[in-house]
Amino acid sequence: MSCVRRAMGTLIHRAYAAIRDAGAITPASPGGHAFRGLGEGAKIAFPPGAIFGERWIEIGAHTLVGERVSLSCGMMPGVDLGPGSILRIGGGCSIGRGSHIVAHHSIDIGDDVFTGPYVYITDQNHVYDDPDVPIGRQWPRNAAVAIGAGSWLGAGAIILPGTRLGRHCVVAGGAVVRGEFPDHSVVAGVPARLVRTYDPELGWHAPGDRPERGGRSEPAGRSEPGGRSEPDGRSEPDGRSEPDVMDAVATGTDGVEADHPGLDRTSF
């Protein structure tokens, strides 16, 4: 009996792997032809999430889109959104499973951007200007979103309309981001704020750190023995300083590859 069950299990797993491979959207598949652009080696894993407005979506070469990722342009299928693309995802990206990217106006995601699972990116927000009209019935506002090349978005991060992230930025898991942040920013929190940045002389440092002699930086909140702190810093009673913010940045590393351990990027 156990041999039969093992044989059945093997058959089911092989069949499911074949279904996933056949159901993936690639440049060569019928579903891939609907996109405005789907680069060489790009793949949207099966099963996909809600996908519509493909004619306004461009995805670069060798980008991997995980299972159950929703990609949409417009409020609903069948709406004419103009001659150009609205949602642009660069090459070499990895979009974690269960994420949603919802474009109405303009979303640009640069090359080599990686995300954890369940990330939400949108360029449209509801308004509540009229207190007598249900919020869902008020006309929403759009603001373009841009995510710089080489950035990492942690699990569950939310990118709101009007956000502009520079190159090689880190967004902590669960952060709610709105606003503009320069290259090499680390942002965390709700609402997200800048918690670390990079300078060629100081290296990675928190905002407000000041240089010491020899080029080293001194944290603004560094405490002294006995619980004393410098005037502009904060310390706890026993003299401990605030923990390094990077220790608290839970970026959620289980992206597309973690959904499929053992598979290299080209085979997914």
Tab-separated table of N, CA and C in Angstrom, residues 80-227:
chain	number	residue	atom	x	y	z
A	80	ASP	N	-9.857	51.905	-22.560
A	80	ASP	CA	-8.783	52.431	-23.407
A	80	ASP	C	-7.958	53.421	-22.594
A	81	LEU	N	-6.687	53.096	-22.369
A	81	LEU	CA	-5.809	53.918	-21.549
A	81	LEU	C	-4.790	54.693	-22.368
A	82	GLY	N	-5.015	54.776	-23.669
A	82	GLY	CA	-4.131	55.590	-24.495
A	82	GLY	C	-3.097	54.774	-25.244
A	83	PRO	N	-2.224	55.459	-25.977
A	83	PRO	CA	-1.303	54.768	-26.883
A	83	PRO	C	-0.052	54.194	-26.224
A	84	GLY	N	0.343	54.723	-25.075
A	84	GLY	CA	1.615	54.308	-24.469
A	84	GLY	C	1.439	53.312	-23.348
A	85	SER	N	2.568	52.771	-22.879
A	85	SER	CA	2.525	51.847	-21.753
A	85	SER	C	2.313	52.618	-20.456
A	86	ILE	N	1.760	51.956	-19.459
A	86	ILE	CA	1.491	52.563	-18.154
A	86	ILE	C	2.289	51.867	-17.056
A	87	LEU	N	2.415	50.562	-17.164
A	87	LEU	CA	3.174	49.783	-16.187
A	87	LEU	C	4.416	49.236	-16.869
A	88	ARG	N	5.583	49.636	-16.359
A	88	ARG	CA	6.861	49.223	-16.943
A	88	ARG	C	7.728	48.593	-15.862
A	89	ILE	N	8.066	47.318	-16.057
A	89	ILE	CA	8.947	46.585	-15.141
A	89	ILE	C	10.222	46.265	-15.904
A	90	GLY	N	11.358	46.610	-15.355
A	90	GLY	CA	12.627	46.454	-16.049
A	90	GLY	C	13.080	45.015	-16.167
A	91	GLY	N	14.303	44.844	-16.657
A	91	GLY	CA	14.870	43.525	-16.841
A	91	GLY	C	15.545	43.015	-15.578
A	92	GLY	N	15.607	41.684	-15.450
A	92	GLY	CA	16.287	41.069	-14.326
A	92	GLY	C	15.609	41.253	-12.991
A	93	CYS	N	14.315	41.585	-12.990
A	93	CYS	CA	13.591	41.792	-11.733
A	93	CYS	C	13.026	40.474	-11.204
A	94	SER	N	12.668	40.477	-9.936
A	94	SER	CA	12.044	39.326	-9.299
A	94	SER	C	10.909	39.840	-8.424
A	95	ILE	N	9.675	39.530	-8.796
A	95	ILE	CA	8.491	40.019	-8.083
A	95	ILE	C	7.922	38.875	-7.254
A	96	GLY	N	7.907	39.042	-5.935
A	96	GLY	CA	7.510	37.974	-5.030
A	96	GLY	C	6.049	37.581	-5.143
A	97	ARG	N	5.776	36.357	-4.762
A	97	ARG	CA	4.434	35.795	-4.911
A	97	ARG	C	3.394	36.620	-4.151
A	98	GLY	N	2.187	36.644	-4.710
A	98	GLY	CA	1.079	37.313	-4.057
A	98	GLY	C	1.132	38.827	-4.095
A	99	SER	N	2.085	39.405	-4.821
A	99	SER	CA	2.182	40.864	-4.894
A	99	SER	C	1.116	41.420	-5.835
A	100	HIS	N	0.820	42.706	-5.678
A	100	HIS	CA	-0.142	43.399	-6.541
A	100	HIS	C	0.507	44.681	-7.063
A	101	ILE	N	0.498	44.854	-8.368
A	101	ILE	CA	0.975	46.085	-8.984
A	101	ILE	C	-0.183	46.624	-9.814
A	102	VAL	N	-0.743	47.742	-9.375
A	102	VAL	CA	-1.982	48.270	-9.947
A	102	VAL	C	-1.684	49.655	-10.517
A	103	ALA	N	-1.728	49.785	-11.839
A	103	ALA	CA	-1.359	51.032	-12.507
A	103	ALA	C	-2.566	51.667	-13.186
A	104	HIS	N	-2.683	52.979	-13.042
A	104	HIS	CA	-3.711	53.753	-13.727
A	104	HIS	C	-3.102	54.906	-14.510
A	105	HIS	N	-1.966	55.380	-14.046
A	105	HIS	CA	-1.333	56.563	-14.617
A	105	HIS	C	0.092	56.245	-15.086
A	106	SER	N	0.987	55.876	-14.170
A	106	SER	CA	2.362	55.548	-14.550
A	106	SER	C	3.093	54.903	-13.375
A	107	ILE	N	3.567	53.673	-13.591
A	107	ILE	CA	4.444	52.995	-12.626
A	107	ILE	C	5.675	52.531	-13.385
A	108	ASP	N	6.852	52.977	-12.935
A	108	ASP	CA	8.130	52.577	-13.518
A	108	ASP	C	8.937	51.836	-12.477
A	109	ILE	N	9.294	50.602	-12.775
A	109	ILE	CA	10.148	49.795	-11.905
A	109	ILE	C	11.432	49.514	-12.668
A	110	GLY	N	12.568	49.939	-12.127
A	110	GLY	CA	13.837	49.838	-12.823
A	110	GLY	C	14.359	48.403	-12.922
A	111	ASP	N	15.500	48.262	-13.560
A	111	ASP	CA	16.137	46.947	-13.707
A	111	ASP	C	16.581	46.410	-12.342
A	112	ASP	N	16.600	45.073	-12.243
A	112	ASP	CA	17.176	44.378	-11.079
A	112	ASP	C	16.516	44.783	-9.765
A	113	VAL	N	15.237	45.057	-9.797
A	113	VAL	CA	14.471	45.313	-8.571
A	113	VAL	C	13.915	43.982	-8.067
A	114	PHE	N	14.130	43.698	-6.787
A	114	PHE	CA	13.633	42.472	-6.175
A	114	PHE	C	12.617	42.832	-5.101
A	115	THR	N	11.593	42.008	-4.966
A	115	THR	CA	10.621	42.219	-3.893
A	115	THR	C	10.388	40.919	-3.150
A	116	GLY	N	10.015	41.043	-1.888
A	116	GLY	CA	9.492	39.916	-1.148
A	116	GLY	C	8.056	39.652	-1.562
A	117	PRO	N	7.389	38.706	-0.899
A	117	PRO	CA	5.998	38.418	-1.244
A	117	PRO	C	5.049	39.479	-0.719
A	118	TYR	N	3.881	39.543	-1.352
A	118	TYR	CA	2.746	40.351	-0.889
A	118	TYR	C	3.068	41.853	-0.815
A	119	VAL	N	3.842	42.321	-1.764
A	119	VAL	CA	4.108	43.751	-1.896
A	119	VAL	C	2.981	44.383	-2.711
A	120	TYR	N	2.595	45.604	-2.355
A	120	TYR	CA	1.519	46.303	-3.059
A	120	TYR	C	2.065	47.625	-3.583
A	121	ILE	N	1.917	47.843	-4.881
A	121	ILE	CA	2.389	49.076	-5.525
A	121	ILE	C	1.233	49.647	-6.332
A	122	THR	N	0.902	50.912	-6.103
A	122	THR	CA	-0.179	51.532	-6.857
A	122	THR	C	0.113	53.008	-7.086
A	123	ASP	N	-0.430	53.539	-8.164
A	123	ASP	CA	-0.292	54.969	-8.451
A	123	ASP	C	-1.618	55.703	-8.293
A	124	GLN	N	-2.588	55.066	-7.653
A	124	GLN	CA	-3.906	55.686	-7.475
A	124	GLN	C	-4.383	55.503	-6.047
A	125	ASN	N	-5.011	56.548	-5.522
A	125	ASN	CA	-5.518	56.494	-4.158
A	125	ASN	C	-6.928	57.068	-4.097
A	126	HIS	N	-7.721	56.543	-3.166
A	126	HIS	CA	-9.056	57.089	-2.935
A	126	HIS	C	-8.952	58.426	-2.206
A	127	VAL	N	-9.954	59.254	-2.378
A	127	VAL	CA	-10.017	60.535	-1.677
A	127	VAL	C	-11.277	60.555	-0.820
A	128	TYR	N	-11.290	61.506	0.117
A	128	TYR	CA	-12.452	61.639	0.998
A	128	TYR	C	-12.808	63.115	1.172
A	129	ASP	N	-12.655	63.881	0.079
A	129	ASP	CA	-12.919	65.322	0.131
A	129	ASP	C	-14.354	65.641	0.524
A	130	ASP	N	-15.291	64.919	-0.051
A	130	ASP	CA	-16.714	65.187	0.205
A	130	ASP	C	-17.194	64.260	1.329
A	131	PRO	N	-17.512	64.796	2.484
A	131	PRO	CA	-17.915	63.942	3.603
A	131	PRO	C	-19.275	63.289	3.427
A	132	ASP	N	-20.043	63.727	2.412
A	132	ASP	CA	-21.389	63.193	2.212
A	132	ASP	C	-21.459	62.104	1.143
A	133	VAL	N	-20.334	61.856	0.472
A	133	VAL	CA	-20.297	60.854	-0.601
A	133	VAL	C	-19.446	59.679	-0.154
A	134	PRO	N	-19.921	58.443	-0.334
A	134	PRO	CA	-19.087	57.298	0.019
A	134	PRO	C	-17.702	57.397	-0.632
A	135	ILE	N	-16.686	57.078	0.126
A	135	ILE	CA	-15.317	57.246	-0.355
A	135	ILE	C	-15.082	56.464	-1.640
A	136	GLY	N	-15.655	55.273	-1.723
A	136	GLY	CA	-15.469	54.463	-2.916
A	136	GLY	C	-16.102	55.048	-4.165
A	137	ARG	N	-17.007	56.029	-4.009
A	137	ARG	CA	-17.667	56.651	-5.153
A	137	ARG	C	-17.043	57.993	-5.540
A	138	GLN	N	-16.081	58.461	-4.763
A	138	GLN	CA	-15.405	59.705	-5.108
A	138	GLN	C	-14.277	59.428	-6.094
A	139	TRP	N	-14.071	60.368	-7.008
A	139	TRP	CA	-13.092	60.155	-8.068
A	139	TRP	C	-11.694	60.119	-7.470
A	140	PRO	N	-10.927	59.038	-7.700
A	140	PRO	CA	-9.597	58.923	-7.084
A	140	PRO	C	-8.573	59.841	-7.737
A	141	ARG	N	-7.423	59.974	-7.099
A	141	ARG	CA	-6.325	60.781	-7.620
A	141	ARG	C	-5.154	59.878	-8.002
A	142	ASN	N	-4.482	60.267	-9.080
A	142	ASN	CA	-3.318	59.518	-9.563
A	142	ASN	C	-2.046	60.323	-9.351
A	143	ALA	N	-0.958	59.626	-9.110
A	143	ALA	CA	0.366	60.244	-9.040
A	143	ALA	C	1.391	59.176	-9.421
A	144	ALA	N	2.295	59.526	-10.328
A	144	ALA	CA	3.248	58.559	-10.867
A	144	ALA	C	4.142	57.985	-9.770
A	145	VAL	N	4.534	56.733	-9.973
A	145	VAL	CA	5.428	56.015	-9.058
A	145	VAL	C	6.670	55.588	-9.825
A	146	ALA	N	7.842	55.740	-9.213
A	146	ALA	CA	9.095	55.295	-9.818
A	146	ALA	C	9.932	54.611	-8.749
A	147	ILE	N	10.429	53.413	-9.072
A	147	ILE	CA	11.285	52.643	-8.166
A	147	ILE	C	12.605	52.431	-8.876
A	148	GLY	N	13.672	52.943	-8.306
A	148	GLY	CA	14.970	52.937	-8.961
A	148	GLY	C	15.578	51.557	-9.105
A	149	ALA	N	16.441	51.430	-10.101
A	149	ALA	CA	17.101	50.156	-10.391
A	149	ALA	C	17.882	49.661	-9.177
A	150	GLY	N	17.916	48.338	-9.033
A	150	GLY	CA	18.716	47.723	-7.985
A	150	GLY	C	18.118	47.792	-6.600
A	151	SER	N	16.863	48.188	-6.470
A	151	SER	CA	16.247	48.343	-5.154
A	151	SER	C	15.651	47.023	-4.664
A	152	TRP	N	15.409	46.970	-3.358
A	152	TRP	CA	14.810	45.797	-2.715
A	152	TRP	C	13.629	46.247	-1.881
A	153	LEU	N	12.469	45.604	-2.086
A	153	LEU	CA	11.258	45.901	-1.331
A	153	LEU	C	10.919	44.687	-0.485
A	154	GLY	N	10.877	44.875	0.831
A	154	GLY	CA	10.628	43.759	1.738
A	154	GLY	C	9.193	43.287	1.714
A	155	ALA	N	8.985	42.131	2.327
A	155	ALA	CA	7.668	41.496	2.330
A	155	ALA	C	6.608	42.421	2.906
A	156	GLY	N	5.483	42.518	2.213
A	156	GLY	CA	4.353	43.280	2.702
A	156	GLY	C	4.497	44.786	2.600
A	157	ALA	N	5.530	45.276	1.938
A	157	ALA	CA	5.687	46.726	1.779
A	157	ALA	C	4.572	47.282	0.900
A	158	ILE	N	4.186	48.524	1.166
A	158	ILE	CA	3.154	49.210	0.391
A	158	ILE	C	3.764	50.478	-0.175
A	159	ILE	N	3.701	50.616	-1.496
A	159	ILE	CA	4.226	51.790	-2.189
A	159	ILE	C	3.040	52.600	-2.687
A	160	LEU	N	2.864	53.802	-2.146
A	160	LEU	CA	1.697	54.630	-2.434
A	160	LEU	C	1.946	55.597	-3.589
A	161	PRO	N	0.870	56.172	-4.138
A	161	PRO	CA	1.017	57.108	-5.256
A	161	PRO	C	1.953	58.263	-4.928
A	162	GLY	N	2.730	58.670	-5.926
A	162	GLY	CA	3.655	59.774	-5.764
A	162	GLY	C	5.010	59.390	-5.237
A	163	THR	N	5.221	58.117	-4.911
A	163	THR	CA	6.512	57.673	-4.380
A	163	THR	C	7.563	57.643	-5.483
A	164	ARG	N	8.753	58.123	-5.156
A	164	ARG	CA	9.902	58.055	-6.056
A	164	ARG	C	11.102	57.586	-5.244
A	165	LEU	N	11.512	56.360	-5.493
A	165	LEU	CA	12.688	55.790	-4.833
A	165	LEU	C	13.874	55.860	-5.780
A	166	GLY	N	15.013	56.262	-5.263
A	166	GLY	CA	16.220	56.298	-6.073
A	166	GLY	C	16.771	54.903	-6.318
A	167	ARG	N	17.980	54.842	-6.843
A	167	ARG	CA	18.624	53.571	-7.148
A	167	ARG	C	19.133	52.908	-5.866
A	168	HIS	N	19.101	51.577	-5.857
A	168	HIS	CA	19.678	50.765	-4.785
A	168	HIS	C	19.116	51.160	-3.415
A	169	CYS	N	17.803	51.285	-3.353
A	169	CYS	CA	17.142	51.587	-2.085
A	169	CYS	C	16.624	50.301	-1.443
A	170	VAL	N	16.487	50.337	-0.119
A	170	VAL	CA	15.919	49.227	0.646
A	170	VAL	C	14.651	49.721	1.327
A	171	VAL	N	13.564	48.980	1.137
A	171	VAL	CA	12.307	49.274	1.827
A	171	VAL	C	12.046	48.132	2.802
A	172	ALA	N	11.945	48.446	4.077
A	172	ALA	CA	11.744	47.423	5.099
A	172	ALA	C	10.406	46.727	4.927
A	173	GLY	N	10.359	45.477	5.351
A	173	GLY	CA	9.117	44.728	5.312
A	173	GLY	C	8.016	45.441	6.084
A	174	GLY	N	6.830	45.539	5.487
A	174	GLY	CA	5.683	46.157	6.132
A	174	GLY	C	5.668	47.665	6.102
A	175	ALA	N	6.671	48.296	5.488
A	175	ALA	CA	6.706	49.756	5.435
A	175	ALA	C	5.614	50.291	4.515
A	176	VAL	N	5.108	51.472	4.834
A	176	VAL	CA	4.137	52.160	3.989
A	176	VAL	C	4.819	53.427	3.480
A	177	VAL	N	5.124	53.442	2.184
A	177	VAL	CA	6.029	54.444	1.631
A	177	VAL	C	5.270	55.454	0.790
A	178	ARG	N	5.577	56.730	1.052
A	178	ARG	CA	5.074	57.802	0.210
A	178	ARG	C	6.079	58.945	0.256
A	179	GLY	N	6.394	59.507	-0.881
A	179	GLY	CA	7.346	60.610	-0.926
A	179	GLY	C	8.557	60.249	-1.762
A	180	GLU	N	9.559	61.109	-1.726
A	180	GLU	CA	10.762	60.945	-2.537
A	180	GLU	C	11.956	60.641	-1.638
A	181	PHE	N	12.751	59.650	-2.053
A	181	PHE	CA	13.933	59.250	-1.314
A	181	PHE	C	15.089	59.112	-2.298
A	182	PRO	N	16.280	59.585	-1.932
A	182	PRO	CA	17.408	59.572	-2.872
A	182	PRO	C	18.014	58.186	-3.028
A	183	ASP	N	18.995	58.078	-3.919
A	183	ASP	CA	19.724	56.824	-4.100
A	183	ASP	C	20.268	56.333	-2.755
A	184	HIS	N	20.362	55.007	-2.629
A	184	HIS	CA	20.967	54.378	-1.454
A	184	HIS	C	20.274	54.784	-0.158
A	185	SER	N	18.950	54.800	-0.196
A	185	SER	CA	18.171	55.067	1.018
A	185	SER	C	17.689	53.754	1.616
A	186	VAL	N	17.628	53.702	2.943
A	186	VAL	CA	16.939	52.632	3.657
A	186	VAL	C	15.761	53.273	4.366
A	187	VAL	N	14.549	52.835	4.030
A	187	VAL	CA	13.350	53.432	4.612
A	187	VAL	C	12.567	52.362	5.344
A	188	ALA	N	11.963	52.750	6.464
A	188	ALA	CA	11.230	51.797	7.290
A	188	ALA	C	10.150	52.530	8.060
A	189	GLY	N	9.110	51.785	8.453
A	189	GLY	CA	8.097	52.340	9.333
A	189	GLY	C	6.793	52.664	8.645
A	190	VAL	N	5.813	53.077	9.466
A	190	VAL	CA	4.480	53.454	8.996
A	190	VAL	C	4.132	54.797	9.636
A	191	PRO	N	4.169	55.890	8.912
A	191	PRO	CA	4.646	55.985	7.523
A	191	PRO	C	6.160	55.836	7.462
A	192	ALA	N	6.658	55.442	6.306
A	192	ALA	CA	8.084	55.176	6.177
A	192	ALA	C	8.895	56.457	6.272
A	193	ARG	N	10.054	56.351	6.888
A	193	ARG	CA	10.987	57.468	6.976
A	193	ARG	C	12.391	56.964	6.645
A	194	LEU	N	13.256	57.882	6.335
A	194	LEU	CA	14.641	57.551	6.028
A	194	LEU	C	15.365	57.168	7.315
A	195	VAL	N	15.912	55.962	7.372
A	195	VAL	CA	16.615	55.521	8.580
A	195	VAL	C	18.102	55.304	8.344
A	196	ARG	N	18.501	55.231	7.103
A	196	ARG	CA	19.926	55.069	6.801
A	196	ARG	C	20.175	55.473	5.357
A	197	THR	N	21.345	56.009	5.109
A	197	THR	CA	21.730	56.391	3.763
A	197	THR	C	23.225	56.167	3.597
A	198	TYR	N	23.721	56.388	2.391
A	198	TYR	CA	25.129	56.104	2.111
A	198	TYR	C	25.840	57.362	1.639
A	199	ASP	N	27.044	57.551	2.145
A	199	ASP	CA	27.911	58.642	1.732
A	199	ASP	C	29.308	58.063	1.490
A	200	PRO	N	29.976	58.437	0.390
A	200	PRO	CA	31.294	57.860	0.114
A	200	PRO	C	32.291	58.043	1.258
A	201	GLU	N	32.161	59.137	2.023
A	201	GLU	CA	33.093	59.375	3.123
A	201	GLU	C	32.644	58.716	4.422
A	202	LEU	N	31.340	58.741	4.691
A	202	LEU	CA	30.821	58.205	5.944
A	202	LEU	C	30.424	56.743	5.838
A	203	GLY	N	30.235	56.242	4.605
A	203	GLY	CA	29.666	54.909	4.437
A	203	GLY	C	28.185	54.929	4.771
A	204	TRP	N	27.641	53.782	5.161
A	204	TRP	CA	26.228	53.724	5.550
A	204	TRP	C	26.080	54.342	6.933
A	205	HIS	N	25.138	55.264	7.071
A	205	HIS	CA	24.977	55.948	8.342
A	205	HIS	C	23.539	56.438	8.478
A	206	ALA	N	23.137	56.660	9.721
A	206	ALA	CA	21.801	57.179	9.991
A	206	ALA	C	21.780	58.685	9.776
A	207	PRO	N	20.638	59.238	9.420
A	207	PRO	CA	20.551	60.698	9.276
A	207	PRO	C	20.952	61.382	10.579
A	208	GLY	N	21.743	62.434	10.478
A	208	GLY	CA	22.175	63.151	11.666
A	208	GLY	C	23.500	62.701	12.205
A	209	ASP	N	24.034	61.544	11.751
A	209	ASP	CA	25.377	61.149	12.172
A	209	ASP	C	26.367	62.207	11.724
A	210	ARG	N	27.386	62.465	12.547
A	210	ARG	CA	28.358	63.484	12.207
A	210	ARG	C	29.763	62.883	12.212
A	211	PRO	N	30.628	63.365	11.353
A	211	PRO	CA	31.958	62.772	11.232
A	211	PRO	C	32.835	63.063	12.441
A	212	GLU	N	33.634	62.068	12.834
A	212	GLU	CA	34.684	62.254	13.828
A	212	GLU	C	36.010	62.443	13.116
A	213	ARG	N	37.030	62.651	13.891
A	213	ARG	CA	38.348	62.729	13.297
A	213	ARG	C	38.695	61.388	12.673
A	214	GLY	N	39.359	61.453	11.534
A	214	GLY	CA	39.734	60.218	10.845
A	214	GLY	C	38.675	59.724	9.909
A	215	GLY	N	37.570	60.498	9.769
A	215	GLY	CA	36.570	60.140	8.783
A	215	GLY	C	35.490	59.229	9.289
A	216	ARG	N	35.585	58.752	10.574
A	216	ARG	CA	34.534	57.895	11.094
A	216	ARG	C	33.316	58.718	11.459
A	217	SER	N	32.167	58.092	11.464
A	217	SER	CA	30.955	58.822	11.831
A	217	SER	C	30.551	58.473	13.245
A	218	GLU	N	29.958	59.425	13.921
A	218	GLU	CA	29.524	59.255	15.299
A	218	GLU	C	28.015	59.356	15.342
A	219	PRO	N	27.297	58.302	15.741
A	219	PRO	CA	25.832	58.380	15.773
A	219	PRO	C	25.362	59.503	16.670
A	220	ALA	N	24.316	60.199	16.213
A	220	ALA	CA	23.792	61.310	17.002
A	220	ALA	C	23.262	60.843	18.340
A	221	GLY	N	22.833	59.591	18.423
A	221	GLY	CA	22.246	59.100	19.667
A	221	GLY	C	23.202	58.262	20.485
A	222	ARG	N	24.518	58.354	20.297
A	222	ARG	CA	25.451	57.520	21.045
A	222	ARG	C	25.418	57.879	22.514
A	223	SER	N	25.351	56.899	23.363
A	223	SER	CA	25.286	57.149	24.792
A	223	SER	C	26.641	56.908	25.427
A	224	GLU	N	26.835	57.481	26.582
A	224	GLU	CA	28.049	57.299	27.343
A	224	GLU	C	27.767	56.374	28.511
A	225	PRO	N	28.808	55.830	29.144
A	225	PRO	CA	28.584	54.958	30.314
A	225	PRO	C	27.771	55.670	31.387
A	226	GLY	N	26.950	54.882	32.072
A	226	GLY	CA	26.157	55.439	33.155
A	226	GLY	C	24.830	56.000	32.721
A	227	GLY	N	24.512	55.840	31.454
A	227	GLY	CA	23.199	56.271	30.999
A	227	GLY	C	23.167	57.676	30.473
